[in-house]
mmCIF file of C-alpha atoms and ligand atoms in Angstrom:
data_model
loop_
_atom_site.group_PDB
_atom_site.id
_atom_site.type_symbol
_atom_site.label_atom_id
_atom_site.label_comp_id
_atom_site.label_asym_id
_atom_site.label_seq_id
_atom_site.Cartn_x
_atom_site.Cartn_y
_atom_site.Cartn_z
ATOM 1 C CA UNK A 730 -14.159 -12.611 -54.185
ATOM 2 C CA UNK A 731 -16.756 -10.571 -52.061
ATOM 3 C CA UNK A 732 -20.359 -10.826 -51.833
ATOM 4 C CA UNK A 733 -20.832 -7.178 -53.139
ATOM 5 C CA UNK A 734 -18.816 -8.832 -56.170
ATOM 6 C CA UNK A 735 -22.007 -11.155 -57.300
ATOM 7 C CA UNK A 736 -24.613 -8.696 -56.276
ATOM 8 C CA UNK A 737 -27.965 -9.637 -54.395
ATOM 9 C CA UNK A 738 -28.948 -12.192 -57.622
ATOM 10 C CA UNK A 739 -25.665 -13.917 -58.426
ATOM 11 C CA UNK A 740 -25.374 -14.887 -54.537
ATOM 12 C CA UNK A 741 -28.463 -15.862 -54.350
ATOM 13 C CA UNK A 742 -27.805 -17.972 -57.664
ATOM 14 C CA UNK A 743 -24.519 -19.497 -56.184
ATOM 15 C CA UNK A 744 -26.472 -20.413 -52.496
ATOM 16 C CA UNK A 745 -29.472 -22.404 -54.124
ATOM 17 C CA UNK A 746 -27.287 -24.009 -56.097
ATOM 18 C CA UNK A 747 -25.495 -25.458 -52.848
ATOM 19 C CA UNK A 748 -28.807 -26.558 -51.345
ATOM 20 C CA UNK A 749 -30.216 -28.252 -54.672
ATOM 21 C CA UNK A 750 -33.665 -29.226 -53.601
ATOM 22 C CA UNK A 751 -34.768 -33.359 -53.637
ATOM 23 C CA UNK A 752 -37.984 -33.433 -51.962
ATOM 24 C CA UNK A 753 -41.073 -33.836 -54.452
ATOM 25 C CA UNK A 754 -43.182 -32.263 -52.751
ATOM 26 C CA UNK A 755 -41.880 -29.541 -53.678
ATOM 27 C CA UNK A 756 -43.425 -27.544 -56.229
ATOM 28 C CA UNK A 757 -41.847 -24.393 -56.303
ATOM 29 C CA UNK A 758 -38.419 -23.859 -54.743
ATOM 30 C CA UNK A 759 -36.152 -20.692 -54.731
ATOM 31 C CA UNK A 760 -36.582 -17.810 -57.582
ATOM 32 C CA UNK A 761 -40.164 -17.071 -57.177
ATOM 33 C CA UNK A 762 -42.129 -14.669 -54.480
ATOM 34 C CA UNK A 763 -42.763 -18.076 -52.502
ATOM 35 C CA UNK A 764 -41.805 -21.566 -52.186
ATOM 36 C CA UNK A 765 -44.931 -23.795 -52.480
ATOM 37 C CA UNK A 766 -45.234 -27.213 -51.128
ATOM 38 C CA UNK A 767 -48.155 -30.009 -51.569
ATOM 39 C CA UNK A 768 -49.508 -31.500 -48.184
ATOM 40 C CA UNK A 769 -52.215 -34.104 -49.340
ATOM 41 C CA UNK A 770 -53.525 -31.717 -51.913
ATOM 42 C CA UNK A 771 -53.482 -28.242 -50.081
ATOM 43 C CA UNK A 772 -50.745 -25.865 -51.995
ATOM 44 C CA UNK A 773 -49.202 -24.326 -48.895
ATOM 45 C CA UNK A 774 -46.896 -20.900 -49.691
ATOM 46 C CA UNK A 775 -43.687 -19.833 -47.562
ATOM 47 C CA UNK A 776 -41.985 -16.448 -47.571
ATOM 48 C CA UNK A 777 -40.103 -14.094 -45.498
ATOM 49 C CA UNK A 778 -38.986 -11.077 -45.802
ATOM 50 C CA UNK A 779 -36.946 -8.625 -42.749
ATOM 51 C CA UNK A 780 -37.007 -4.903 -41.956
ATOM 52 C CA UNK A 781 -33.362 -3.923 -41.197
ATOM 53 C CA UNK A 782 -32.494 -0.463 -39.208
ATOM 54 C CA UNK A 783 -30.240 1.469 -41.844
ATOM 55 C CA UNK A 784 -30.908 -0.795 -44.578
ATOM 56 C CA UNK A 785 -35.033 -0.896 -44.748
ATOM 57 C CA UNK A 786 -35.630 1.632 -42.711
ATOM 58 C CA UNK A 787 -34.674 4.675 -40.224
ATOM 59 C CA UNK A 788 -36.174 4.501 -37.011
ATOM 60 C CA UNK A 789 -36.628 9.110 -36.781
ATOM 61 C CA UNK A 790 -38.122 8.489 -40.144
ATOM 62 C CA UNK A 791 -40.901 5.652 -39.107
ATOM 63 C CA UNK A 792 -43.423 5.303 -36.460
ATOM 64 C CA UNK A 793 -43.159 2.005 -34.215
ATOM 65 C CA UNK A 794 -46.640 1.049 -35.582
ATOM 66 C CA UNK A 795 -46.349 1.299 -38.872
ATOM 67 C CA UNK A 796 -42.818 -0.642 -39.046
ATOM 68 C CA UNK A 797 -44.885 -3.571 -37.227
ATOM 69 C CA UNK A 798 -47.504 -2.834 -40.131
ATOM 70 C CA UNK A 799 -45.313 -2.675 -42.918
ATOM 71 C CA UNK A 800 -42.981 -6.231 -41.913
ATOM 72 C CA UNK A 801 -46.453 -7.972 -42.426
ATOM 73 C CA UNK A 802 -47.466 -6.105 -45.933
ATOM 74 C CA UNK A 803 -44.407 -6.398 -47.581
ATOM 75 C CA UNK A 804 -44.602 -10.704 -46.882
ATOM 76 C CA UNK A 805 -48.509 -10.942 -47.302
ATOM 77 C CA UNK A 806 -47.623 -8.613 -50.606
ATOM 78 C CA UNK A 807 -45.286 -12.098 -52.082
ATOM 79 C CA UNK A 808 -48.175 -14.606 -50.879
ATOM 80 C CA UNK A 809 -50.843 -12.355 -53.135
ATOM 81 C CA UNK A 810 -48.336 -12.005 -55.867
ATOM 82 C CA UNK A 811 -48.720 -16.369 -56.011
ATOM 83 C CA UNK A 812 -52.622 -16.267 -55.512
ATOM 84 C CA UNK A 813 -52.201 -17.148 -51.935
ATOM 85 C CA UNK A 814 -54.116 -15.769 -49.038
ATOM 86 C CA UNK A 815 -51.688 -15.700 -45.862
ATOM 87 C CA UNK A 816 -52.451 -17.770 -42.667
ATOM 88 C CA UNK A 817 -49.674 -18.368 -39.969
ATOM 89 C CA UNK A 818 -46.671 -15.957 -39.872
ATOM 90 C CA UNK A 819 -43.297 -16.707 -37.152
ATOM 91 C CA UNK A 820 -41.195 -13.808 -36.202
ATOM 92 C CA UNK A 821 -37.896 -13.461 -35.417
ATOM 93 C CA UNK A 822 -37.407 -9.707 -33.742
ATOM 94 C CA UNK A 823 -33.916 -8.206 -32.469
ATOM 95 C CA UNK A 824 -33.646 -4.999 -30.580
ATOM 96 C CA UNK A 825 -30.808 -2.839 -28.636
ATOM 97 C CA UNK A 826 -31.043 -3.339 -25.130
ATOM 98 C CA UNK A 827 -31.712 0.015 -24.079
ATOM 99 C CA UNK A 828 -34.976 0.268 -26.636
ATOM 100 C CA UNK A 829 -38.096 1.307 -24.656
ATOM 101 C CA UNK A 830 -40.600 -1.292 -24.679
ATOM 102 C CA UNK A 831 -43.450 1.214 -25.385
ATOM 103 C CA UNK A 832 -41.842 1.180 -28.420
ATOM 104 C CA UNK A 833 -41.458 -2.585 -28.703
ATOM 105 C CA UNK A 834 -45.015 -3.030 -28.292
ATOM 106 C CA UNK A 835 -46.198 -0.466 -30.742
ATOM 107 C CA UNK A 836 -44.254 -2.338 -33.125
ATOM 108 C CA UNK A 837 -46.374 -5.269 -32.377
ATOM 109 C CA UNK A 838 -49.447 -2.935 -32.213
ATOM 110 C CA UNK A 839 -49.102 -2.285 -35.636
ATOM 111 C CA UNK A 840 -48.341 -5.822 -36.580
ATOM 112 C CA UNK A 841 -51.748 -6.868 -34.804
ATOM 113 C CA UNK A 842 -53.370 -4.753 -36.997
ATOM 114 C CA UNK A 843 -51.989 -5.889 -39.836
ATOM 115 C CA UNK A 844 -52.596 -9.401 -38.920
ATOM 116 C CA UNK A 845 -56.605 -8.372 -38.081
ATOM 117 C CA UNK A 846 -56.678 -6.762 -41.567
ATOM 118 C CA UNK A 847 -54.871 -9.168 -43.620
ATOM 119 C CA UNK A 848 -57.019 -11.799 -41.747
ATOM 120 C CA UNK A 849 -53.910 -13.949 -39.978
ATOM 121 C CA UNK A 850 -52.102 -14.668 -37.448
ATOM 122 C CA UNK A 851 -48.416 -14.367 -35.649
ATOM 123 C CA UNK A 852 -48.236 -17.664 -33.733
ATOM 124 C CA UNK A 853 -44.400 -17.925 -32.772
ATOM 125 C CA UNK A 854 -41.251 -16.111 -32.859
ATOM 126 C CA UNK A 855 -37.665 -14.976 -31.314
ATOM 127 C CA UNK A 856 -35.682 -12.758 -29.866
ATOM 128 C CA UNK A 857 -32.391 -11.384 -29.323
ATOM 129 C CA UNK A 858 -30.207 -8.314 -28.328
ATOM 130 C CA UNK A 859 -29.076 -6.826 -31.487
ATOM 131 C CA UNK A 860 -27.195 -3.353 -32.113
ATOM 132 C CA UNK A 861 -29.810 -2.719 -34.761
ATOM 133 C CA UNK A 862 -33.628 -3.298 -34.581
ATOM 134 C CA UNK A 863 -34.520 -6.365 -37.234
ATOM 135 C CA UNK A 864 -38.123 -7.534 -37.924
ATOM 136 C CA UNK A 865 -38.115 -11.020 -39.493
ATOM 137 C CA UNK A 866 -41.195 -12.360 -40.839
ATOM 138 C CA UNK A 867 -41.633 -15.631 -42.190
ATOM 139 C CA UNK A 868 -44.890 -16.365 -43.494
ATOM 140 C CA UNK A 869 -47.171 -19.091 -44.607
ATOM 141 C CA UNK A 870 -50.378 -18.642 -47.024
ATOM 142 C CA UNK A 871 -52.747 -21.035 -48.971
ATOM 143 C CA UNK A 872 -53.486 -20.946 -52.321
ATOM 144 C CA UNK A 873 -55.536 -22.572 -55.059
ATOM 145 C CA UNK A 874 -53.207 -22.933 -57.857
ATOM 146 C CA UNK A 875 -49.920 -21.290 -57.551
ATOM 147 C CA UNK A 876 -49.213 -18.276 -59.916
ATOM 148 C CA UNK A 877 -45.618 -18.073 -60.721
ATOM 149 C CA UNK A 878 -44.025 -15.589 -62.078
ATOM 150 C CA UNK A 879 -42.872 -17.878 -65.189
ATOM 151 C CA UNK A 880 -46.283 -18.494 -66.616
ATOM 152 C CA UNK A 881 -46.852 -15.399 -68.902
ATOM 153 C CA UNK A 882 -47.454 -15.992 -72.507
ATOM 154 C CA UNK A 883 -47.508 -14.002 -75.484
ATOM 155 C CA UNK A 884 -50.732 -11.814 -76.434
ATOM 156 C CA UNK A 885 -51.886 -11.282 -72.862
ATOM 157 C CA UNK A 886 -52.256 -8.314 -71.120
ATOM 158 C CA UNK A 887 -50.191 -6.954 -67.787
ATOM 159 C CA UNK A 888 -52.156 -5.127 -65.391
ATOM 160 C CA UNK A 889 -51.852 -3.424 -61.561
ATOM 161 C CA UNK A 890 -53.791 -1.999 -59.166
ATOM 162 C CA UNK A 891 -53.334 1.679 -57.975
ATOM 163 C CA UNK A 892 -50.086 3.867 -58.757
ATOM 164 C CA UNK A 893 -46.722 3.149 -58.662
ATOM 165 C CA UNK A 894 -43.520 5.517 -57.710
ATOM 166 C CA UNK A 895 -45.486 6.292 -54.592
ATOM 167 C CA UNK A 896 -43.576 5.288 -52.375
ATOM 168 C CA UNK A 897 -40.028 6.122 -53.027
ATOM 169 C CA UNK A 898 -41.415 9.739 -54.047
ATOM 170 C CA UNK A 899 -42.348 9.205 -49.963
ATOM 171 C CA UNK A 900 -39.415 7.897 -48.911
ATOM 172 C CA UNK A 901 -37.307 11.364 -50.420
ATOM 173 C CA UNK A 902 -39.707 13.317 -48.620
ATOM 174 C CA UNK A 903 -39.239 12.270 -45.479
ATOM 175 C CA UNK A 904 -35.021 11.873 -45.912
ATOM 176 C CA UNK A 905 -35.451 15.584 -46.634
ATOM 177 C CA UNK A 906 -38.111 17.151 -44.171
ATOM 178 C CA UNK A 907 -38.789 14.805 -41.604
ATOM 179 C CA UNK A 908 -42.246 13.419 -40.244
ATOM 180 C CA UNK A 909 -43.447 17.161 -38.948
ATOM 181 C CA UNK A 910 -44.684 20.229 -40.923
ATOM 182 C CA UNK A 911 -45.649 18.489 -44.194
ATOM 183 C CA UNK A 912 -48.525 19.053 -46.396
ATOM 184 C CA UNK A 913 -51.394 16.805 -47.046
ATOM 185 C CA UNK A 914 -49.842 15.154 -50.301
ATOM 186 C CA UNK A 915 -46.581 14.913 -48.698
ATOM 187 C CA UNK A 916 -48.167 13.108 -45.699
ATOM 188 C CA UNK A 917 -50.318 10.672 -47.960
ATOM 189 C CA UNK A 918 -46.996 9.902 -49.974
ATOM 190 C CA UNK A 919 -45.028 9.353 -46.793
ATOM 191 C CA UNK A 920 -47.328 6.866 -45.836
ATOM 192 C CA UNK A 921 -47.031 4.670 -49.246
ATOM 193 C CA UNK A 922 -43.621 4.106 -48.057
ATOM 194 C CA UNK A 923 -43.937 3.634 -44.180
ATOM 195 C CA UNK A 924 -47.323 1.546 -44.565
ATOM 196 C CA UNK A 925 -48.035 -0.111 -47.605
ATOM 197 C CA UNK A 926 -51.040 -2.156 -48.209
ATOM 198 C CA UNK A 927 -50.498 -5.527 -49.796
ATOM 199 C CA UNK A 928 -53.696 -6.214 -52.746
ATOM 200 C CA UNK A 929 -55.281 -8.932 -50.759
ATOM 201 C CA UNK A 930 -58.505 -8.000 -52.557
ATOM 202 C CA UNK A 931 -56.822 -9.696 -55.633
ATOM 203 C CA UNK A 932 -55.405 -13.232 -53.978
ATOM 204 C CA UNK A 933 -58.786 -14.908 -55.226
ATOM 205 C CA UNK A 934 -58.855 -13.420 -58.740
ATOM 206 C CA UNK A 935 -55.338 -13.680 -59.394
ATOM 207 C CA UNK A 936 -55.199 -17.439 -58.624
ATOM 208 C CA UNK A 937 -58.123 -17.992 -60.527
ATOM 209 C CA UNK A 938 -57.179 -15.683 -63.897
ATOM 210 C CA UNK A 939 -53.744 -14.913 -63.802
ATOM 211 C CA UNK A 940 -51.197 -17.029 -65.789
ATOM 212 C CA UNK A 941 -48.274 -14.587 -63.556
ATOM 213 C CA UNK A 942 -47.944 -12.189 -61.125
ATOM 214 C CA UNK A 943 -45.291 -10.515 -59.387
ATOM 215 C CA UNK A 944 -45.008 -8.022 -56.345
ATOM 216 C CA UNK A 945 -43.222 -4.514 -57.078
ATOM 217 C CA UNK A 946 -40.453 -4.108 -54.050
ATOM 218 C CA UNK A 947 -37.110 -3.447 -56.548
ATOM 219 C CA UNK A 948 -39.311 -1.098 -59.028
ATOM 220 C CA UNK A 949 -41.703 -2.243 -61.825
ATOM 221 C CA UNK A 950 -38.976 -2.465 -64.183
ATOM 222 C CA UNK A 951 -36.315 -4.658 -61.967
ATOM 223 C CA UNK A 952 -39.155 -7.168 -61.018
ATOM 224 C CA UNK A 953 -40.490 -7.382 -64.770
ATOM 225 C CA UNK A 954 -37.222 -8.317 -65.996
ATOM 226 C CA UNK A 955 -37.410 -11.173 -62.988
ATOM 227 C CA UNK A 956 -40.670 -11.733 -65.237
ATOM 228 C CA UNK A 957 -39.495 -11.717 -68.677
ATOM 229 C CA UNK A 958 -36.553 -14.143 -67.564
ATOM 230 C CA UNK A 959 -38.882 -16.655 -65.684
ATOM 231 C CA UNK A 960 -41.278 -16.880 -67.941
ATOM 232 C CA UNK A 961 -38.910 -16.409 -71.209
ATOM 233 C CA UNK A 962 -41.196 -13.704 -72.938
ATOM 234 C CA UNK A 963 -40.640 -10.233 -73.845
ATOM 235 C CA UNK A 964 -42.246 -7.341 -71.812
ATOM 236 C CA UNK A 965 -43.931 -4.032 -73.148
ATOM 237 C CA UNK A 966 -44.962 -1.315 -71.267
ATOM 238 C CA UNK A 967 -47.253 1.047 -72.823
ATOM 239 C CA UNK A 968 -46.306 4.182 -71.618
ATOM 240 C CA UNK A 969 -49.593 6.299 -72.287
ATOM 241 C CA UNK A 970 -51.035 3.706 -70.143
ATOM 242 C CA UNK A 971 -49.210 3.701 -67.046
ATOM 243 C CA UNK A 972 -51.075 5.267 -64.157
ATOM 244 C CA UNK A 973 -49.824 8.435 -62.359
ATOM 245 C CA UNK A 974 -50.715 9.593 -59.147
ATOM 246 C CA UNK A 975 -52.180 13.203 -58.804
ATOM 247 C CA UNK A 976 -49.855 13.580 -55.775
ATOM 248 C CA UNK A 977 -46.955 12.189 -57.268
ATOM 249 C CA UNK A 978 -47.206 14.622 -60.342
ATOM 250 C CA UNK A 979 -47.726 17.155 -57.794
ATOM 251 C CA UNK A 980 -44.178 16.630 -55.973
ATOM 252 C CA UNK A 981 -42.441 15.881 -59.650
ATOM 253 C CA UNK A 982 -43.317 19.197 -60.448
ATOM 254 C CA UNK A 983 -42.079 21.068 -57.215
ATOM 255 C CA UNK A 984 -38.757 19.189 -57.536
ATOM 256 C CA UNK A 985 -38.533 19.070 -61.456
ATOM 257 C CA UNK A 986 -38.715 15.703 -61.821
ATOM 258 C CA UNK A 987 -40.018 13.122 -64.269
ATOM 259 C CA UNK A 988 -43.230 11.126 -62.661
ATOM 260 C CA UNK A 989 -42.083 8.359 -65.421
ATOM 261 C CA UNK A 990 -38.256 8.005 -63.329
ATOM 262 C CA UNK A 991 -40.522 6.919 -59.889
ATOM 263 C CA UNK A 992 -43.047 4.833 -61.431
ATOM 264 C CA UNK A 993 -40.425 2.726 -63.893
ATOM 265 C CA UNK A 994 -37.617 2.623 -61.063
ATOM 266 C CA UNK A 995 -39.176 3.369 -57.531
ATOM 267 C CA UNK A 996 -39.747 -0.082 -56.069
ATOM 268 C CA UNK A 997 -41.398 -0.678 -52.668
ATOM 269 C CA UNK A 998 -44.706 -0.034 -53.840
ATOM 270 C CA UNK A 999 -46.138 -3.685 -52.847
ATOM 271 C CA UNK A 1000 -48.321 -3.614 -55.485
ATOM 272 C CA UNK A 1001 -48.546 -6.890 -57.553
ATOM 273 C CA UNK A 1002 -48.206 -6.387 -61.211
ATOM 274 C CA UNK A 1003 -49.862 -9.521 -63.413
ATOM 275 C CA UNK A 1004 -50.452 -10.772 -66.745
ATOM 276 C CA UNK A 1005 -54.309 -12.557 -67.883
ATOM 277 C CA UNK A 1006 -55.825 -13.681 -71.312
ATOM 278 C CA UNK A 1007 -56.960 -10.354 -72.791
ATOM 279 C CA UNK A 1008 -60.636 -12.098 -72.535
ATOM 280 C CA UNK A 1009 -59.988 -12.426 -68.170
ATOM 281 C CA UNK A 1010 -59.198 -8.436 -67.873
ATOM 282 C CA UNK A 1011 -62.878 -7.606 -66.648
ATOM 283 C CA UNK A 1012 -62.551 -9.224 -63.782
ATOM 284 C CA UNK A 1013 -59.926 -6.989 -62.373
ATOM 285 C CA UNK A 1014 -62.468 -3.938 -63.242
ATOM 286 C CA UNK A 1015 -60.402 -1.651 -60.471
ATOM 287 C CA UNK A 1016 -57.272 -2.693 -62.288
ATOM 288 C CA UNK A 1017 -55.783 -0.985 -65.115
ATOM 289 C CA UNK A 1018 -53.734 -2.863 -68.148
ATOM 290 C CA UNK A 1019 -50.423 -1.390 -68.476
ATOM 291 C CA UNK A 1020 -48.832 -2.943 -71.545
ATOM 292 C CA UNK A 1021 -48.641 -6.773 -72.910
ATOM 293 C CA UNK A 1022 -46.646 -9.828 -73.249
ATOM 294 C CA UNK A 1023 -44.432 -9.427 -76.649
ATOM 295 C CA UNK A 1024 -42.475 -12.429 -78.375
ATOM 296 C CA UNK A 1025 -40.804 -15.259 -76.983
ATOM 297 C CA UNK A 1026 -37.526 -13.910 -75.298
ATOM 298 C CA UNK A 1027 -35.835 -11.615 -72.829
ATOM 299 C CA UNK A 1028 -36.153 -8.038 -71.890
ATOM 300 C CA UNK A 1029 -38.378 -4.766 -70.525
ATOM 301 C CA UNK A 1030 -39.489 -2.442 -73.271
ATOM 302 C CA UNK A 1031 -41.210 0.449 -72.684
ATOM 303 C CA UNK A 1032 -43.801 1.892 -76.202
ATOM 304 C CA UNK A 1033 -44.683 5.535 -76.647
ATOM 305 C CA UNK A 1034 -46.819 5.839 -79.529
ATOM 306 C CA UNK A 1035 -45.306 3.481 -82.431
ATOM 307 C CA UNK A 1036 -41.603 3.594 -80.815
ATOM 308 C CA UNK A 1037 -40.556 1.190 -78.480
ATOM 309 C CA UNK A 1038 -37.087 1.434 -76.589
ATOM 310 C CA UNK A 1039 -35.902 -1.165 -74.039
ATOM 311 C CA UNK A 1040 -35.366 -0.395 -70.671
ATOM 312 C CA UNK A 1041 -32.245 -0.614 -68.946
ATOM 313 C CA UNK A 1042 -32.311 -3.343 -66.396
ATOM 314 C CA UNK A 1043 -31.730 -0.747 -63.021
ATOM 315 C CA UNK A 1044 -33.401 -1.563 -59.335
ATOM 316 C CA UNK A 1045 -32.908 -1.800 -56.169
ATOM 317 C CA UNK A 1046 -30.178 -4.730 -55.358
ATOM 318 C CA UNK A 1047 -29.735 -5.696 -51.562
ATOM 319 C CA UNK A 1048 -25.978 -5.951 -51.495
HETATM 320 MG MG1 MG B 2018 -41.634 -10.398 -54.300
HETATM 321 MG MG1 MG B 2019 -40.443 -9.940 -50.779
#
């Protein structure tokens, strides 16, 4: 058998398996957006996450900077998605030898900037020669209480922040024109993909009010079925409710395309998506409910009006 055989999930299902986890302090091992451990009473998070040439990314289609930026989001994006706030980050970079280190260090420009903005710091790292430029972040964060993505109940309400299909709309744009000669909306999509912003205005909120949360990087649908399965609850989407971007409706209806297609499937939006007591929804006032937790179970449904149809189970898989 070959790894492309299981898929991203089962591999990852036969792996943990092997390294079946003994420690108490442990609270959260694999399956969730971080691992969370108790030192004397502080919940500390761990994640990482890489940005692979040809497989995350295509280095005409990127600027330096905002690959450095985007390596940090797309981590400090799982520590939000657990209530955390992220502290200490270690680095592990490889790079072709004949790189230019101007472009090296505008990598690590834009991962300074992410680090001043996100309010943390890179403290170690390594290197080494590599045919393909990786970015490996591995991240630590602090939290309060730890939101995991199994704790969503029936009768509450699932919310986000902003608009989703963004950034694979983006991502299309720039496969097909480049970085140069694009209009204003095409730009501002472009960037959803290349820089992302994780919701670190949430961390606080979310760890105070949410009973789950997950980040969006396989497409809202893919990562709520990672929700409906951890937390054993049924999933409804209403889809009058979901949010759609002005500039994403604008590019659906150059290309004839469905806005609904981007937002349900597009994935790398970094946005966390999150489920509170209907009560706990006004304090997320610049967040918008975008369905509800159904009946004890297993699946993503998606409600127009008084029909409801589930949604096939399609995202972005790794391998
Ligand atoms: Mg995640
Ligand atoms: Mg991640």
């Amino acid at each position: 058998m070959e790894i492309k055989d299981l898929g991203e999930f089962g591999l990852i299902e036969r792996l943990t398996q092997i390294l079946s986890i003994k420690d108490h302090s442990v609270l959260v091992g694999f399956g969730d957006d971080c691992s969370c451990i108790d030192i004397k009473g502080e919940k500390i998070l761990f994640t990482s996450d890489i940005q692979l040439e040809g497989r995350h990314f295509i280095k005409r289609l990127i600027q330096p900077e905002d690959l450095g930026w985007k390596v940090v989001s797309v981590n400090v994006s799982d520590i939000v998605a657990c209530g955390g706030e992220p502290k200490w980050g270690f680095i592990s970079v490889g790079f072709p030898k004949d790189l230019s280190v101007e472009y090296v260090e505008n990598i690590y420009k834009g991962i300074k900037k992410a680090c001043d903005f996100y309010k943390m710091s890179v403290i170690g790292g390594n290197t080494t020669a590599s045919d393909s430029i990786f970015l490996d972040l591995f991240l630590t964060g602090k939290t309060d209480r730890f939101v995991p993505r199994g704790g969503a109940e029936e009768g509450q309400m699932l919310m986000v922040c902003g608009y989703l299909g963004e950034a694979r709309a983006g991502l299309e744009i720039a496969m097909e024109k480049g970085l140069n000669n694009l209009a204003g909306y095409e730009k501002r999509l472009i960037k959803r993909f290349s820089r992302p912003t994780a919701d670190i205005h949430l961390s606080d909120r979310l760890s105070r009010y949410a009973s789950a949360g997950i980040d969006i990087s396989d497409g809202l649908v893919a990562d709520l079925y990672h929700l409906s399965k951890a937390s054993g609850v049924e999933v409804i989407l209403d889809k009058n409710k979901l949010p759609v971007s002005p500039d994403l409706k604008r590019y659906c209806q150059q290309k004839g395309k469905d806005p609904l297609e981007y937002i349900l499937y597009g994935g790398e939006d970094y946005k966390v998506v999150f489920t509170v007591d209907k009560r706990d929804t006004i304090q997320f006032p610049e967040c918008k409910v975008i369905g509800f937790i159904g009946a004890k179970g297993e699946g993503v449904f998606l409600k127009d009006g008084s029909i409801v149809k589930k949604l096939e189970k399609k995202g972005f898989s790794h391998l």
